[in-house]
Coordinates of C-alpha atoms in Angstrom, one line a residue:
M22 CA -174.9 163.1 1.0
T23 CA -173.8 164.0 -2.0
K24 CA -176.0 164.4 -5.6
H25 CA -175.7 162.4 -8.0
Q26 CA -177.6 162.2 -11.5
L27 CA -179.5 159.5 -12.1
P28 CA -180.2 158.2 -14.8
E29 CA -184.2 157.5 -16.2
V30 CA -186.4 154.6 -16.5
L31 CA -186.8 153.6 -19.9
A32 CA -190.0 151.1 -20.4
P33 CA -191.0 149.2 -23.3
A34 CA -194.0 149.4 -24.3
G35 CA -195.8 147.3 -27.0
S36 CA -199.5 147.8 -27.3
L37 CA -200.8 151.2 -26.0
D38 CA -202.5 149.6 -22.3
K39 CA -198.4 148.6 -21.7
L40 CA -197.4 152.6 -22.4
K41 CA -199.2 153.1 -20.0
I42 CA -198.7 150.9 -17.1
A43 CA -195.1 151.3 -17.5
V44 CA -196.2 155.4 -17.2
L45 CA -198.3 154.4 -14.1
Y46 CA -196.1 152.2 -12.4
G47 CA -193.3 155.0 -12.9
A48 CA -190.8 154.7 -16.8
N49 CA -189.7 158.1 -16.9
A50 CA -189.6 157.3 -20.7
V51 CA -191.2 154.8 -22.8
Y52 CA -190.0 153.7 -25.9
V53 CA -193.2 152.4 -28.8
G54 CA -192.9 151.4 -32.4
G55 CA -194.7 152.7 -35.5
Q56 CA -196.7 150.5 -38.1
K57 CA -193.9 150.0 -39.7
F58 CA -189.4 151.1 -39.6
G59 CA -189.6 149.4 -35.9
L60 CA -188.2 146.1 -35.2
R61 CA -190.9 143.8 -34.0
T62 CA -193.5 143.3 -36.9
A63 CA -194.2 140.8 -34.2
A64 CA -195.4 142.8 -31.7
D65 CA -199.0 145.5 -31.2
N66 CA -196.9 148.7 -32.1
F67 CA -198.8 151.2 -32.8
T68 CA -201.7 152.7 -34.9
L69 CA -201.2 156.6 -35.5
D70 CA -204.2 157.7 -33.2
E71 CA -202.8 155.2 -30.5
L72 CA -199.8 156.9 -31.2
R73 CA -200.7 160.8 -30.0
E74 CA -203.2 159.0 -27.7
G75 CA -199.7 157.4 -25.3
M76 CA -197.8 160.4 -26.2
N77 CA -199.8 162.7 -25.0
F78 CA -200.6 160.5 -21.7
A79 CA -197.1 160.0 -21.2
H80 CA -196.6 163.7 -21.3
E81 CA -199.4 164.9 -18.8
R82 CA -197.7 162.1 -16.5
G83 CA -193.6 163.4 -17.1
T84 CA -192.9 161.0 -18.6
Q85 CA -191.0 160.7 -21.9
V86 CA -191.4 159.2 -24.7
Y87 CA -188.6 157.4 -27.7
V88 CA -190.2 155.8 -31.5
V89 CA -188.3 152.9 -32.7
L90 CA -187.3 153.7 -36.6
N91 CA -184.0 151.0 -36.8
S92 CA -184.5 149.1 -38.7
F93 CA -182.3 148.6 -42.4
L94 CA -184.2 150.5 -44.9
H95 CA -184.0 150.3 -48.4
D96 CA -184.5 153.3 -50.5
K97 CA -187.7 151.9 -51.5
D98 CA -188.6 152.2 -47.7
L99 CA -186.6 154.9 -46.7
E100 CA -188.6 157.5 -49.5
E101 CA -191.9 157.2 -46.7
V102 CA -189.7 158.0 -44.1
P103 CA -190.8 162.2 -44.1
E104 CA -193.9 161.9 -43.8
F105 CA -193.8 159.6 -40.4
V106 CA -191.1 162.0 -38.9
K107 CA -193.3 165.4 -39.3
F108 CA -196.3 163.2 -37.9
L109 CA -193.9 162.5 -35.2
E110 CA -192.5 165.9 -34.7
E111 CA -196.3 166.8 -34.3
I112 CA -198.0 164.9 -31.5
G113 CA -194.0 166.5 -29.2
T114 CA -193.1 162.9 -30.0
D115 CA -189.1 163.0 -27.5
A116 CA -186.6 161.5 -29.5
V117 CA -186.4 158.3 -31.8
I118 CA -184.3 155.5 -31.9
V119 CA -181.9 155.0 -35.8
S120 CA -179.9 152.9 -36.6
D121 CA -178.7 153.6 -40.3
L122 CA -177.5 157.0 -41.5
G123 CA -179.8 157.5 -44.1
V124 CA -182.4 157.4 -42.1
V125 CA -180.6 159.7 -39.2
K126 CA -179.6 162.2 -42.4
T127 CA -183.9 161.8 -43.3
V128 CA -185.0 162.9 -40.0
R129 CA -182.9 165.4 -40.2
A130 CA -183.4 167.1 -43.3
H131 CA -187.8 166.6 -42.5
S132 CA -187.6 167.0 -38.7
K133 CA -185.8 169.0 -34.6
I134 CA -186.6 165.6 -33.0
P135 CA -183.2 163.9 -31.2
V136 CA -181.5 161.3 -32.5
H137 CA -180.7 158.3 -30.6
I138 CA -178.0 155.9 -32.1
S139 CA -180.2 151.9 -32.0
T140 CA -177.8 149.5 -30.4
Q141 CA -178.5 148.1 -33.6
A142 CA -175.5 150.3 -34.8
S143 CA -173.2 148.0 -32.1
T144 CA -171.4 150.5 -30.6
L145 CA -169.1 149.7 -29.0
N146 CA -165.7 152.2 -28.8
S147 CA -165.9 156.8 -28.3
E148 CA -164.4 156.7 -32.3
S149 CA -167.9 155.3 -32.3
A150 CA -169.8 157.3 -30.7
R151 CA -168.2 160.3 -31.8
I152 CA -168.6 159.6 -35.8
W153 CA -172.6 159.3 -33.6
K154 CA -172.4 162.5 -32.8
E155 CA -170.6 164.6 -36.1
A156 CA -173.5 162.3 -37.3
G157 CA -176.5 164.6 -35.8
A158 CA -177.2 162.2 -32.6
T159 CA -178.0 163.3 -28.5
R160 CA -177.6 159.5 -27.6
I161 CA -176.1 156.8 -27.6
V162 CA -177.5 153.6 -27.1
L163 CA -174.6 151.2 -26.6
G164 CA -173.4 147.2 -27.6
R165 CA -175.2 144.7 -24.1
E166 CA -170.7 143.6 -25.1
V167 CA -170.6 147.1 -23.6
S168 CA -169.5 147.4 -19.4
V169 CA -170.5 150.0 -17.3
K170 CA -166.4 151.3 -16.9
E171 CA -166.3 151.3 -21.0
A172 CA -169.9 153.3 -21.0
G173 CA -168.1 156.0 -18.3
K174 CA -165.0 156.8 -20.3
I175 CA -167.2 156.8 -23.9
K176 CA -169.6 159.1 -22.4
R177 CA -166.6 161.2 -20.8
E178 CA -164.9 161.3 -23.7
V179 CA -167.3 162.0 -26.0
D180 CA -169.5 164.5 -24.6
I181 CA -172.7 162.7 -25.3
E182 CA -175.6 160.9 -23.8
I183 CA -175.3 156.5 -23.0
E184 CA -178.7 154.3 -22.9
M185 CA -177.1 151.0 -21.5
F186 CA -180.1 147.9 -21.0
I187 CA -180.7 147.6 -18.1
H188 CA -182.6 144.6 -18.1
G189 CA -183.9 141.4 -20.3
S190 CA -184.0 139.0 -23.0
M191 CA -179.6 138.9 -24.6
C192 CA -178.6 138.4 -28.4
M193 CA -176.4 135.4 -29.0
A194 CA -174.7 137.6 -31.7
Y195 CA -173.9 141.7 -32.2
S196 CA -177.4 143.2 -32.2
G197 CA -177.8 144.2 -36.0
H198 CA -175.0 141.8 -36.7
C199 CA -177.2 138.1 -36.7
V200 CA -179.1 137.1 -40.0
I201 CA -179.4 132.9 -37.9
S202 CA -183.3 133.8 -38.6
N203 CA -183.4 134.8 -42.4
F204 CA -181.7 131.6 -43.5
T205 CA -183.5 129.6 -41.0
Q206 CA -186.9 130.9 -41.6
G207 CA -187.0 132.9 -44.1
R208 CA -187.6 135.8 -41.9
D209 CA -185.2 138.9 -41.7
S210 CA -183.9 139.6 -38.7
N211 CA -183.2 143.0 -39.4
R212 CA -186.1 144.1 -40.8
G213 CA -188.3 143.3 -37.7
G214 CA -188.1 139.9 -38.6
C215 CA -186.1 137.8 -35.8
A216 CA -187.6 134.0 -34.8
H217 CA -185.9 134.0 -31.8
S218 CA -183.8 130.7 -34.0
C219 CA -180.9 131.3 -30.6
R220 CA -183.2 129.6 -28.8
F221 CA -184.2 126.6 -30.8
E222 CA -182.2 123.3 -29.7
Y223 CA -179.3 121.8 -32.0
S224 CA -177.6 119.5 -32.1
L225 CA -173.5 119.2 -31.7
E226 CA -172.4 116.6 -35.1
G227 CA -169.2 115.0 -33.9
L228 CA -169.1 114.6 -30.2
D229 CA -170.3 111.4 -28.3
T230 CA -171.0 114.0 -25.1
P231 CA -174.5 115.2 -23.4
E232 CA -173.5 118.7 -24.4
K233 CA -175.1 116.7 -27.9
K234 CA -178.4 116.7 -26.6
K235 CA -178.9 119.0 -24.4
A236 CA -177.6 121.6 -27.0
Y237 CA -179.0 125.0 -25.9
F238 CA -175.2 126.8 -26.7
M239 CA -176.7 129.7 -28.8
S240 CA -179.1 130.5 -26.1
S241 CA -177.9 133.5 -23.2
K242 CA -179.5 133.6 -19.8
D243 CA -181.0 137.0 -19.1
L244 CA -179.7 140.1 -18.3
E245 CA -180.4 141.5 -15.2
G246 CA -178.6 144.6 -13.6
L247 CA -179.7 145.6 -10.3
R248 CA -177.1 145.3 -7.4
V249 CA -175.6 146.6 -11.1
L250 CA -177.8 149.6 -10.0
P251 CA -174.6 152.2 -8.3
A252 CA -172.3 151.7 -11.0
F253 CA -174.3 152.6 -12.9
I254 CA -174.8 156.4 -11.1
E255 CA -171.1 156.1 -10.2
E256 CA -170.8 156.5 -14.1
K257 CA -172.5 158.6 -15.2
I258 CA -175.0 157.3 -17.2
D259 CA -177.6 158.8 -18.2
S260 CA -180.4 155.9 -19.2
L261 CA -181.4 152.3 -18.3
K262 CA -182.9 150.0 -20.7
I263 CA -185.8 147.4 -19.8
E264 CA -185.7 144.8 -22.8
G265 CA -189.1 143.8 -23.8
R266 CA -191.6 145.8 -26.2
M267 CA -193.0 142.0 -27.4
K268 CA -193.4 141.5 -23.3
S269 CA -196.7 141.0 -20.5
H270 CA -198.1 143.5 -19.1
L271 CA -197.0 142.4 -15.8
Y272 CA -193.5 142.1 -17.7
A273 CA -194.4 145.9 -17.8
G274 CA -195.1 147.0 -13.9
T275 CA -192.7 145.1 -12.2
M276 CA -190.0 146.4 -14.1
S277 CA -190.3 149.5 -14.6
K278 CA -191.6 149.4 -10.5
V279 CA -189.4 147.9 -9.3
Y280 CA -186.2 149.5 -11.4
S281 CA -188.0 153.1 -10.5
E282 CA -188.0 152.7 -6.5
A283 CA -184.2 151.3 -6.2
L284 CA -184.0 154.4 -7.4
K285 CA -185.9 157.2 -5.9
Y286 CA -184.6 154.8 -3.0
Y287 CA -180.8 155.9 -3.8
A288 CA -182.4 159.7 -5.2
E289 CA -183.3 159.5 -1.1
H290 CA -180.4 158.2 0.5
G291 CA -177.6 157.8 -1.3
D292 CA -177.4 154.5 -1.4
F293 CA -179.5 150.8 -1.7
L294 CA -178.3 150.0 1.9
S295 CA -182.2 148.4 1.5
D296 CA -183.7 144.7 2.7
D297 CA -186.2 146.1 -0.1
L298 CA -182.5 145.1 -2.0
I299 CA -184.6 141.3 -1.5
N300 CA -187.6 142.3 -1.6
W301 CA -187.2 144.5 -5.4
E302 CA -184.5 140.7 -6.5
A303 CA -188.4 138.5 -5.4
E304 CA -189.8 141.1 -7.5
L305 CA -188.1 140.4 -10.0
S306 CA -188.4 136.9 -9.7
K307 CA -192.0 137.0 -10.0
V308 CA -191.4 137.2 -13.5
S309 CA -191.1 135.1 -16.8
H310 CA -187.4 135.0 -17.5
R311 CA -184.3 132.5 -17.4
T312 CA -182.0 132.2 -15.5
Y313 CA -180.9 135.7 -14.7
T314 CA -177.1 136.9 -15.6
E315 CA -175.6 140.6 -14.6
A316 CA -173.8 139.3 -18.7
S317 CA -171.1 141.8 -19.8
L318 CA -172.5 144.9 -17.5
V319 CA -168.9 144.3 -14.6
E320 CA -166.6 141.4 -17.2
K321 CA -167.2 139.7 -20.1
A322 CA -170.0 137.1 -19.8
G323 CA -168.4 133.4 -20.7
A324 CA -169.6 130.2 -21.1
D325 CA -171.6 130.3 -17.7
S326 CA -174.2 132.8 -19.2
I327 CA -175.3 129.9 -21.6
F328 CA -178.9 129.2 -21.3
N329 CA -178.3 125.3 -21.6
E330 CA -182.1 124.8 -21.0
R331 CA -185.6 124.4 -23.4
E332 CA -188.3 127.2 -23.2
N333 CA -191.0 126.5 -21.1
A334 CA -193.8 128.6 -21.0
S335 CA -194.3 127.6 -17.6
D336 CA -191.5 129.0 -15.8
G337 CA -192.8 132.0 -14.5
E338 CA -193.9 131.1 -10.9
W339 CA -196.4 133.7 -11.4
Q340 CA -198.8 135.4 -14.0
M341 CA -201.2 138.4 -14.0
V342 CA -204.9 137.4 -13.7
G343 CA -206.5 140.6 -14.5
S344 CA -206.6 144.2 -14.1
V345 CA -208.8 146.9 -11.7
I346 CA -211.2 149.0 -13.8
D347 CA -212.7 150.4 -11.2
A348 CA -212.2 150.6 -7.2
N349 CA -214.1 151.9 -4.4
P350 CA -215.8 151.4 -0.9
K351 CA -219.5 151.2 -2.4
S352 CA -218.5 149.3 -5.9
G353 CA -215.2 147.6 -4.6
I354 CA -213.4 146.8 -6.6
V355 CA -213.8 145.6 -10.5
I356 CA -211.6 143.4 -12.5
E357 CA -210.9 142.6 -16.1
V358 CA -210.1 139.1 -16.4
R359 CA -207.6 138.2 -18.7
N360 CA -206.1 134.6 -16.1
A361 CA -209.4 131.9 -14.6
F362 CA -209.0 132.1 -10.9
N363 CA -211.6 130.3 -8.4
Q364 CA -212.9 131.3 -5.6
G365 CA -210.9 130.8 -2.2
D366 CA -207.3 132.1 -4.3
E367 CA -204.7 134.0 -3.1
L368 CA -204.3 136.7 -4.8
E369 CA -202.3 139.7 -5.3
I370 CA -202.7 142.7 -6.1
I371 CA -200.2 146.0 -7.3
P372 CA -200.1 149.0 -6.4
F373 CA -198.3 151.7 -8.3
K374 CA -196.4 152.3 -5.2
G375 CA -195.4 150.0 -2.6
P376 CA -195.5 146.4 -1.2
A377 CA -198.0 144.4 -3.3
I378 CA -201.8 144.0 -1.5
K379 CA -203.0 140.5 -0.1
V380 CA -206.3 140.0 -1.2
V381 CA -208.1 136.3 -0.3
A382 CA -210.5 135.8 -3.0
N383 CA -213.6 134.4 -0.5
E384 CA -216.3 136.2 -3.1
I385 CA -216.4 136.9 -6.5
M386 CA -219.2 138.3 -8.3
D387 CA -220.2 139.6 -11.6
L388 CA -221.8 142.8 -12.3
A389 CA -224.9 141.3 -12.1
M390 CA -224.6 140.9 -8.7
K391 CA -224.5 137.2 -8.8
A392 CA -222.1 134.8 -7.5
V393 CA -219.5 133.5 -10.0
T394 CA -217.1 130.2 -8.3
R395 CA -214.6 130.7 -11.1
T396 CA -214.0 133.4 -13.7
R397 CA -213.8 133.5 -16.9
P398 CA -211.7 135.8 -19.4
T399 CA -212.4 138.9 -20.3
T400 CA -215.8 139.2 -18.2
L401 CA -215.3 141.1 -15.4
V402 CA -216.0 140.0 -12.0
R403 CA -216.5 141.8 -8.6
L404 CA -214.4 141.4 -5.3
P405 CA -215.2 143.1 -1.3
F406 CA -212.8 147.2 -1.6
V407 CA -210.0 146.8 0.3
E408 CA -208.1 150.6 1.5
G409 CA -205.2 151.6 -1.3
V410 CA -207.0 149.5 -4.5
S411 CA -207.3 151.6 -7.8
S412 CA -207.6 151.6 -10.9
M413 CA -205.1 150.7 -14.0
H414 CA -203.9 148.2 -10.5
L415 CA -202.5 144.8 -11.8
V416 CA -203.5 141.4 -9.9
R417 CA -201.4 139.4 -10.0
Q418 CA -201.0 134.7 -8.6
R419 CA -199.1 132.3 -8.0
G420 CA -198.8 129.2 -10.9
K421 CA -200.1 126.1 -9.0
A422 CA -198.1 122.9 -9.8

């Protein structure tokens, strides 16, 4: 079997809890944001203390941590960057993700932290990648409009690390060039205020067609690249990025687990010819998502990549109902409840490796050993012990019609 260098799985971590989940479920690296300079102001984001704790937690388990500084900064913003960068270097940050030349220069002037160029810079060709390399970047996060084959060509010609999105929401515009939110909501989409205006329904004037009543023409289906993994490996892409710092704990854990398990299977067998491929796809379908597309990974995305539907929060067939706080034969499985479930409900506990463990909640007790028929969010409840369950495992349940 020919040995191939396998790409890392880079997972989103919108909070300290999500960082820990992504790490435990197999991500090789995570990306996080501080309180400033990122593009997700609505995410929890990390305080300085949380950044330090998250860095230690990840590094102790061999996982790298990248910090986003990819907002478009003005001079006044830039004055605050050096102090933050020095802190990031002190706590051992593995890289920063940047989209602006001024920030690149500032980071390099005040630290030795490797610089990754954000997809916000919309790097689509070798000459652009070469300029970023000359400016000191060690990795390029390519625009989503680039195919895997084009990415491989850029890597070979420029000799620089290449990162590509493999999963998650898509922008209708070139990243870093969309200002719809600025005009419709007064929120700067390139300074952390994206209102996802492309997901709204719009009326097409002058048309007397069904499309006029159902005009979500700027909303894209979600990216899903599981079956493109062989191409990523063939083209020696360095990092596979999962979009979604604002998405759920269940999303962070499931995506990290599926893609890392698939790559580990390839490392062992040299192919993806496994029934597990069906299982991995089934797992991806259990997380709330729009219809999946491979977008431009293989062929240029066309009209069939439009998600011409109303957003519906109930689209996800499964939901996370809690996480395991403790599990042992004496005290049973202690679950912190996030969404209520009832006595007799069928649950699935997701281990860090291997298939989900099915449990029927016939016997639910509170911590005082009083029987519970319906759990409540934020409370702790106890189920009988099941072999293979341990703390930090996620618990999910199929939604009820």
